[in-house]
């Protein structure tokens, strides 16, 4: 049966050591000019903040999970599933799944197979929905090999709607590659 082509970004599913999946808080600078969606990969920037990550970034901080700020128009506390680009607020706090031992589920943009288990690669796509706040990022299937990449695939999803490895868009389980995550690489930013 063909998989559903419905990218959802990177969804936290479990913890490698059996621990609890927890999110951390990180700041986004006022007027940061790029939208960030739930399930989108973010990178660490100087002064302890985050920004949207690009494929291949080596200071990945985790996966975005929503944002809280005081709306500059209404002056009301606001929670959103996505960060609207260029929000002019001084108290923007994002929820980020930062633990490098969190296992994420994401969709391949091509035909992902179990043969890619323990290979590394990057993600593709940084868009999303301003209605649901959900990211449309996917695993970049063509980028997975033995060279360093942002994620390491550790298995194929058990989702009955998206686990067919003979067709495009199956879901897989991935973790951050230690050479790409801000908590595990040796140098600072």
PDB file of C-alpha atoms in Angstrom:
ATOM      1  CA  UNK A   1       0.000   0.000   0.000  1.00  0.00           C
ATOM      2  CA  UNK A   2       1.332   3.455  -0.891  1.00  0.00           C
ATOM      3  CA  UNK A   3       2.376   5.775   1.908  1.00  0.00           C
ATOM      4  CA  UNK A   4       0.553   9.028   2.577  1.00  0.00           C
ATOM      5  CA  UNK A   5       2.537  12.015   1.342  1.00  0.00           C
ATOM      6  CA  UNK A   6       1.878  14.338   4.282  1.00  0.00           C
ATOM      7  CA  UNK A   7       5.097  15.768   5.710  1.00  0.00           C
ATOM      8  CA  UNK A   8       4.850  16.910   9.347  1.00  0.00           C
ATOM      9  CA  UNK A   9       8.394  17.860  10.255  1.00  0.00           C
ATOM     10  CA  UNK A  10      10.190  16.023  13.047  1.00  0.00           C
ATOM     11  CA  UNK A  11       7.905  14.700  15.797  1.00  0.00           C
ATOM     12  CA  UNK A  12       9.404  13.614  19.141  1.00  0.00           C
ATOM     13  CA  UNK A  13       8.389  10.013  19.843  1.00  0.00           C
ATOM     14  CA  UNK A  14      10.581   8.581  22.608  1.00  0.00           C
ATOM     15  CA  UNK A  15      13.923   8.806  24.381  1.00  0.00           C
ATOM     16  CA  UNK A  16      16.875   6.516  23.577  1.00  0.00           C
ATOM     17  CA  UNK A  17      17.585   5.814  27.244  1.00  0.00           C
ATOM     18  CA  UNK A  18      13.951   5.365  28.243  1.00  0.00           C
ATOM     19  CA  UNK A  19      13.855   8.802  29.827  1.00  0.00           C
ATOM     20  CA  UNK A  20      11.047  11.283  29.484  1.00  0.00           C
ATOM     21  CA  UNK A  21      10.842  13.460  26.368  1.00  0.00           C
ATOM     22  CA  UNK A  22      11.129  17.029  27.620  1.00  0.00           C
ATOM     23  CA  UNK A  23      11.332  20.397  25.979  1.00  0.00           C
ATOM     24  CA  UNK A  24      13.549  23.321  26.918  1.00  0.00           C
ATOM     25  CA  UNK A  25      13.102  27.051  26.473  1.00  0.00           C
ATOM     26  CA  UNK A  26      15.168  29.213  24.121  1.00  0.00           C
ATOM     27  CA  UNK A  27      14.903  32.834  23.064  1.00  0.00           C
ATOM     28  CA  UNK A  28      14.195  34.153  19.591  1.00  0.00           C
ATOM     29  CA  UNK A  29      15.452  37.658  18.888  1.00  0.00           C
ATOM     30  CA  UNK A  30      12.838  40.376  18.383  1.00  0.00           C
ATOM     31  CA  UNK A  31      12.113  40.938  14.687  1.00  0.00           C
ATOM     32  CA  UNK A  32      13.850  37.719  13.602  1.00  0.00           C
ATOM     33  CA  UNK A  33      12.765  37.643   9.958  1.00  0.00           C
ATOM     34  CA  UNK A  34      12.087  33.931   9.334  1.00  0.00           C
ATOM     35  CA  UNK A  35       9.002  31.921  10.357  1.00  0.00           C
ATOM     36  CA  UNK A  36       9.617  28.739  12.362  1.00  0.00           C
ATOM     37  CA  UNK A  37       7.064  25.903  12.483  1.00  0.00           C
ATOM     38  CA  UNK A  38       6.393  23.067  14.932  1.00  0.00           C
ATOM     39  CA  UNK A  39       8.584  20.142  13.928  1.00  0.00           C
ATOM     40  CA  UNK A  40      11.189  22.313  12.193  1.00  0.00           C
ATOM     41  CA  UNK A  41      14.892  21.958  13.002  1.00  0.00           C
ATOM     42  CA  UNK A  42      16.413  24.988  14.738  1.00  0.00           C
ATOM     43  CA  UNK A  43      20.028  26.001  15.287  1.00  0.00           C
ATOM     44  CA  UNK A  44      21.761  27.598  18.247  1.00  0.00           C
ATOM     45  CA  UNK A  45      23.029  31.144  17.783  1.00  0.00           C
ATOM     46  CA  UNK A  46      25.232  33.333  19.946  1.00  0.00           C
ATOM     47  CA  UNK A  47      23.739  34.833  23.117  1.00  0.00           C
ATOM     48  CA  UNK A  48      21.720  31.666  23.768  1.00  0.00           C
ATOM     49  CA  UNK A  49      19.021  32.046  21.156  1.00  0.00           C
ATOM     50  CA  UNK A  50      17.729  29.964  18.277  1.00  0.00           C
ATOM     51  CA  UNK A  51      16.932  30.505  14.616  1.00  0.00           C
ATOM     52  CA  UNK A  52      15.614  28.309  11.815  1.00  0.00           C
ATOM     53  CA  UNK A  53      18.293  25.815  10.735  1.00  0.00           C
ATOM     54  CA  UNK A  54      19.379  25.151   7.184  1.00  0.00           C
ATOM     55  CA  UNK A  55      20.323  21.668   6.002  1.00  0.00           C
ATOM     56  CA  UNK A  56      23.951  21.031   6.829  1.00  0.00           C
ATOM     57  CA  UNK A  57      24.169  23.414   9.802  1.00  0.00           C
ATOM     58  CA  UNK A  58      26.501  22.035  12.442  1.00  0.00           C
ATOM     59  CA  UNK A  59      25.050  23.805  15.461  1.00  0.00           C
ATOM     60  CA  UNK A  60      21.579  22.244  15.432  1.00  0.00           C
ATOM     61  CA  UNK A  61      19.868  22.859  18.770  1.00  0.00           C
ATOM     62  CA  UNK A  62      16.795  20.679  18.364  1.00  0.00           C
ATOM     63  CA  UNK A  63      13.262  20.723  17.025  1.00  0.00           C
ATOM     64  CA  UNK A  64      10.837  23.626  17.481  1.00  0.00           C
ATOM     65  CA  UNK A  65       7.663  22.975  19.480  1.00  0.00           C
ATOM     66  CA  UNK A  66       5.870  26.335  19.665  1.00  0.00           C
ATOM     67  CA  UNK A  67       6.385  29.881  20.936  1.00  0.00           C
ATOM     68  CA  UNK A  68       5.098  32.250  23.622  1.00  0.00           C
ATOM     69  CA  UNK A  69       5.318  36.061  23.537  1.00  0.00           C
ATOM     70  CA  UNK A  70       3.411  39.229  24.267  1.00  0.00           C
ATOM     71  CA  UNK A  71       1.617  40.175  21.056  1.00  0.00           C
ATOM     72  CA  UNK A  72       2.946  43.591  19.984  1.00  0.00           C
ATOM     73  CA  UNK A  73      -0.444  44.626  18.548  1.00  0.00           C
ATOM     74  CA  UNK A  74      -2.834  43.496  21.305  1.00  0.00           C
ATOM     75  CA  UNK A  75      -0.378  43.451  24.279  1.00  0.00           C
ATOM     76  CA  UNK A  76      -1.841  40.049  25.209  1.00  0.00           C
ATOM     77  CA  UNK A  77       0.135  36.939  26.151  1.00  0.00           C
ATOM     78  CA  UNK A  78       0.131  34.720  23.058  1.00  0.00           C
ATOM     79  CA  UNK A  79       1.034  31.075  22.380  1.00  0.00           C
ATOM     80  CA  UNK A  80       1.373  29.877  18.782  1.00  0.00           C
ATOM     81  CA  UNK A  81       2.391  26.609  17.162  1.00  0.00           C
ATOM     82  CA  UNK A  82       4.650  28.633  14.861  1.00  0.00           C
ATOM     83  CA  UNK A  83       6.769  31.748  15.160  1.00  0.00           C
ATOM     84  CA  UNK A  84       5.452  34.457  12.790  1.00  0.00           C
ATOM     85  CA  UNK A  85       8.408  36.070  10.995  1.00  0.00           C
ATOM     86  CA  UNK A  86       9.438  39.552  12.141  1.00  0.00           C
ATOM     87  CA  UNK A  87       7.461  39.541  15.403  1.00  0.00           C
ATOM     88  CA  UNK A  88       8.504  42.673  17.292  1.00  0.00           C
ATOM     89  CA  UNK A  89       8.363  41.440  20.892  1.00  0.00           C
ATOM     90  CA  UNK A  90      11.086  41.468  23.524  1.00  0.00           C
ATOM     91  CA  UNK A  91       9.900  38.334  25.358  1.00  0.00           C
ATOM     92  CA  UNK A  92       9.808  35.657  22.636  1.00  0.00           C
ATOM     93  CA  UNK A  93      10.402  32.241  24.203  1.00  0.00           C
ATOM     94  CA  UNK A  94      10.369  29.087  22.081  1.00  0.00           C
ATOM     95  CA  UNK A  95       9.780  25.528  23.220  1.00  0.00           C
ATOM     96  CA  UNK A  96      12.531  23.333  21.758  1.00  0.00           C
ATOM     97  CA  UNK A  97      13.155  19.580  21.986  1.00  0.00           C
ATOM     98  CA  UNK A  98      16.919  19.871  22.575  1.00  0.00           C
ATOM     99  CA  UNK A  99      17.955  16.568  24.145  1.00  0.00           C
ATOM    100  CA  UNK A 100      20.229  14.759  21.639  1.00  0.00           C
ATOM    101  CA  UNK A 101      18.823  11.406  22.847  1.00  0.00           C
ATOM    102  CA  UNK A 102      15.274  12.132  21.680  1.00  0.00           C
ATOM    103  CA  UNK A 103      14.077   9.899  18.840  1.00  0.00           C
ATOM    104  CA  UNK A 104      12.072  11.773  16.193  1.00  0.00           C
ATOM    105  CA  UNK A 105       9.725  10.418  13.560  1.00  0.00           C
ATOM    106  CA  UNK A 106       9.782  12.123  10.154  1.00  0.00           C
ATOM    107  CA  UNK A 107       8.787  11.367   6.580  1.00  0.00           C
ATOM    108  CA  UNK A 108      11.241  10.576   3.794  1.00  0.00           C
ATOM    109  CA  UNK A 109      10.901  12.707   0.657  1.00  0.00           C
ATOM    110  CA  UNK A 110      11.915   9.651  -1.413  1.00  0.00           C
ATOM    111  CA  UNK A 111      11.922   5.889  -0.905  1.00  0.00           C
ATOM    112  CA  UNK A 112      13.437   5.326   2.515  1.00  0.00           C
ATOM    113  CA  UNK A 113      14.397   1.782   3.471  1.00  0.00           C
ATOM    114  CA  UNK A 114      15.876  -0.140   6.382  1.00  0.00           C
ATOM    115  CA  UNK A 115      19.139  -0.198   4.400  1.00  0.00           C
ATOM    116  CA  UNK A 116      19.506   3.472   5.468  1.00  0.00           C
ATOM    117  CA  UNK A 117      19.515   2.535   9.170  1.00  0.00           C
ATOM    118  CA  UNK A 118      22.588   4.039  10.863  1.00  0.00           C
ATOM    119  CA  UNK A 119      23.398   6.156   7.804  1.00  0.00           C
ATOM    120  CA  UNK A 120      23.398   9.933   8.235  1.00  0.00           C
ATOM    121  CA  UNK A 121      21.820  12.731   6.266  1.00  0.00           C
ATOM    122  CA  UNK A 122      19.979  15.995   6.394  1.00  0.00           C
ATOM    123  CA  UNK A 123      16.468  17.341   6.186  1.00  0.00           C
ATOM    124  CA  UNK A 124      14.849  19.214   3.334  1.00  0.00           C
ATOM    125  CA  UNK A 125      12.221  21.965   3.449  1.00  0.00           C
ATOM    126  CA  UNK A 126      11.708  24.778   5.923  1.00  0.00           C
ATOM    127  CA  UNK A 127       8.099  25.739   5.175  1.00  0.00           C
ATOM    128  CA  UNK A 128       4.924  25.094   7.068  1.00  0.00           C
ATOM    129  CA  UNK A 129       1.301  26.044   7.649  1.00  0.00           C
ATOM    130  CA  UNK A 130       0.330  29.320   9.310  1.00  0.00           C
ATOM    131  CA  UNK A 131      -3.067  27.720  10.035  1.00  0.00           C
ATOM    132  CA  UNK A 132      -1.887  24.597  11.906  1.00  0.00           C
ATOM    133  CA  UNK A 133       1.648  25.776  12.652  1.00  0.00           C
ATOM    134  CA  UNK A 134       2.985  22.417  11.408  1.00  0.00           C
ATOM    135  CA  UNK A 135       6.294  22.152   9.549  1.00  0.00           C
ATOM    136  CA  UNK A 136       6.582  20.474   6.153  1.00  0.00           C
ATOM    137  CA  UNK A 137      10.230  19.464   6.644  1.00  0.00           C
ATOM    138  CA  UNK A 138      11.174  15.927   5.585  1.00  0.00           C
ATOM    139  CA  UNK A 139      14.125  13.555   5.630  1.00  0.00           C
ATOM    140  CA  UNK A 140      16.248  14.193   2.528  1.00  0.00           C
ATOM    141  CA  UNK A 141      16.425  10.573   1.334  1.00  0.00           C
ATOM    142  CA  UNK A 142      18.964  11.247  -1.414  1.00  0.00           C
ATOM    143  CA  UNK A 143      21.366  12.796   1.131  1.00  0.00           C
ATOM    144  CA  UNK A 144      21.658   9.733   3.415  1.00  0.00           C
ATOM    145  CA  UNK A 145      25.023   7.942   3.255  1.00  0.00           C
ATOM    146  CA  UNK A 146      28.139   7.392   5.388  1.00  0.00           C
ATOM    147  CA  UNK A 147      29.314  11.029   5.474  1.00  0.00           C
ATOM    148  CA  UNK A 148      28.349  13.347   8.333  1.00  0.00           C
ATOM    149  CA  UNK A 149      24.818  14.692   8.286  1.00  0.00           C
ATOM    150  CA  UNK A 150      22.412  16.219  10.775  1.00  0.00           C
ATOM    151  CA  UNK A 151      20.459  13.044  11.533  1.00  0.00           C
ATOM    152  CA  UNK A 152      21.089   9.322  11.856  1.00  0.00           C
ATOM    153  CA  UNK A 153      18.255   6.977  10.868  1.00  0.00           C
ATOM    154  CA  UNK A 154      17.698   4.251  13.451  1.00  0.00           C
ATOM    155  CA  UNK A 155      14.622   2.476  12.094  1.00  0.00           C
ATOM    156  CA  UNK A 156      11.495   2.493   9.964  1.00  0.00           C
ATOM    157  CA  UNK A 157       8.275   3.737  11.570  1.00  0.00           C
ATOM    158  CA  UNK A 158       5.631   1.273  12.741  1.00  0.00           C
ATOM    159  CA  UNK A 159       2.881   3.607  11.427  1.00  0.00           C
ATOM    160  CA  UNK A 160       0.681   1.326   9.256  1.00  0.00           C
ATOM    161  CA  UNK A 161      -0.153   4.260   6.961  1.00  0.00           C
ATOM    162  CA  UNK A 162       3.512   5.171   6.305  1.00  0.00           C
ATOM    163  CA  UNK A 163       5.812   2.176   6.737  1.00  0.00           C
ATOM    164  CA  UNK A 164       5.903   0.767   3.193  1.00  0.00           C
ATOM    165  CA  UNK A 165       9.576   0.842   2.199  1.00  0.00           C
ATOM    166  CA  UNK A 166       8.819  -0.071  -1.407  1.00  0.00           C
ATOM    167  CA  UNK A 167       7.299   3.347  -2.159  1.00  0.00           C
ATOM    168  CA  UNK A 168       8.154   6.986  -1.472  1.00  0.00           C
ATOM    169  CA  UNK A 169       7.315   8.825   1.740  1.00  0.00           C
ATOM    170  CA  UNK A 170       7.668   6.172   4.409  1.00  0.00           C
ATOM    171  CA  UNK A 171       8.273   7.470   7.920  1.00  0.00           C
ATOM    172  CA  UNK A 172      11.475   6.703   9.790  1.00  0.00           C
ATOM    173  CA  UNK A 173      12.930   7.183  13.260  1.00  0.00           C
ATOM    174  CA  UNK A 174      15.978   9.445  13.502  1.00  0.00           C
ATOM    175  CA  UNK A 175      18.224  10.983  16.159  1.00  0.00           C
ATOM    176  CA  UNK A 176      20.539  13.963  15.890  1.00  0.00           C
ATOM    177  CA  UNK A 177      24.007  13.020  14.712  1.00  0.00           C
ATOM    178  CA  UNK A 178      26.503  13.801  17.476  1.00  0.00           C
ATOM    179  CA  UNK A 179      28.780  15.816  15.168  1.00  0.00           C
ATOM    180  CA  UNK A 180      25.916  18.166  14.272  1.00  0.00           C
ATOM    181  CA  UNK A 181      24.113  18.788  17.599  1.00  0.00           C
ATOM    182  CA  UNK A 182      25.121  21.789  19.711  1.00  0.00           C
ATOM    183  CA  UNK A 183      25.235  19.720  22.942  1.00  0.00           C
ATOM    184  CA  UNK A 184      27.563  17.047  21.567  1.00  0.00           C
ATOM    185  CA  UNK A 185      30.114  18.701  19.301  1.00  0.00           C
ATOM    186  CA  UNK A 186      33.358  19.838  20.875  1.00  0.00           C
ATOM    187  CA  UNK A 187      33.527  23.550  20.014  1.00  0.00           C
ATOM    188  CA  UNK A 188      31.313  26.452  21.071  1.00  0.00           C
ATOM    189  CA  UNK A 189      29.375  28.760  18.783  1.00  0.00           C
TER     190      UNK A 189
END
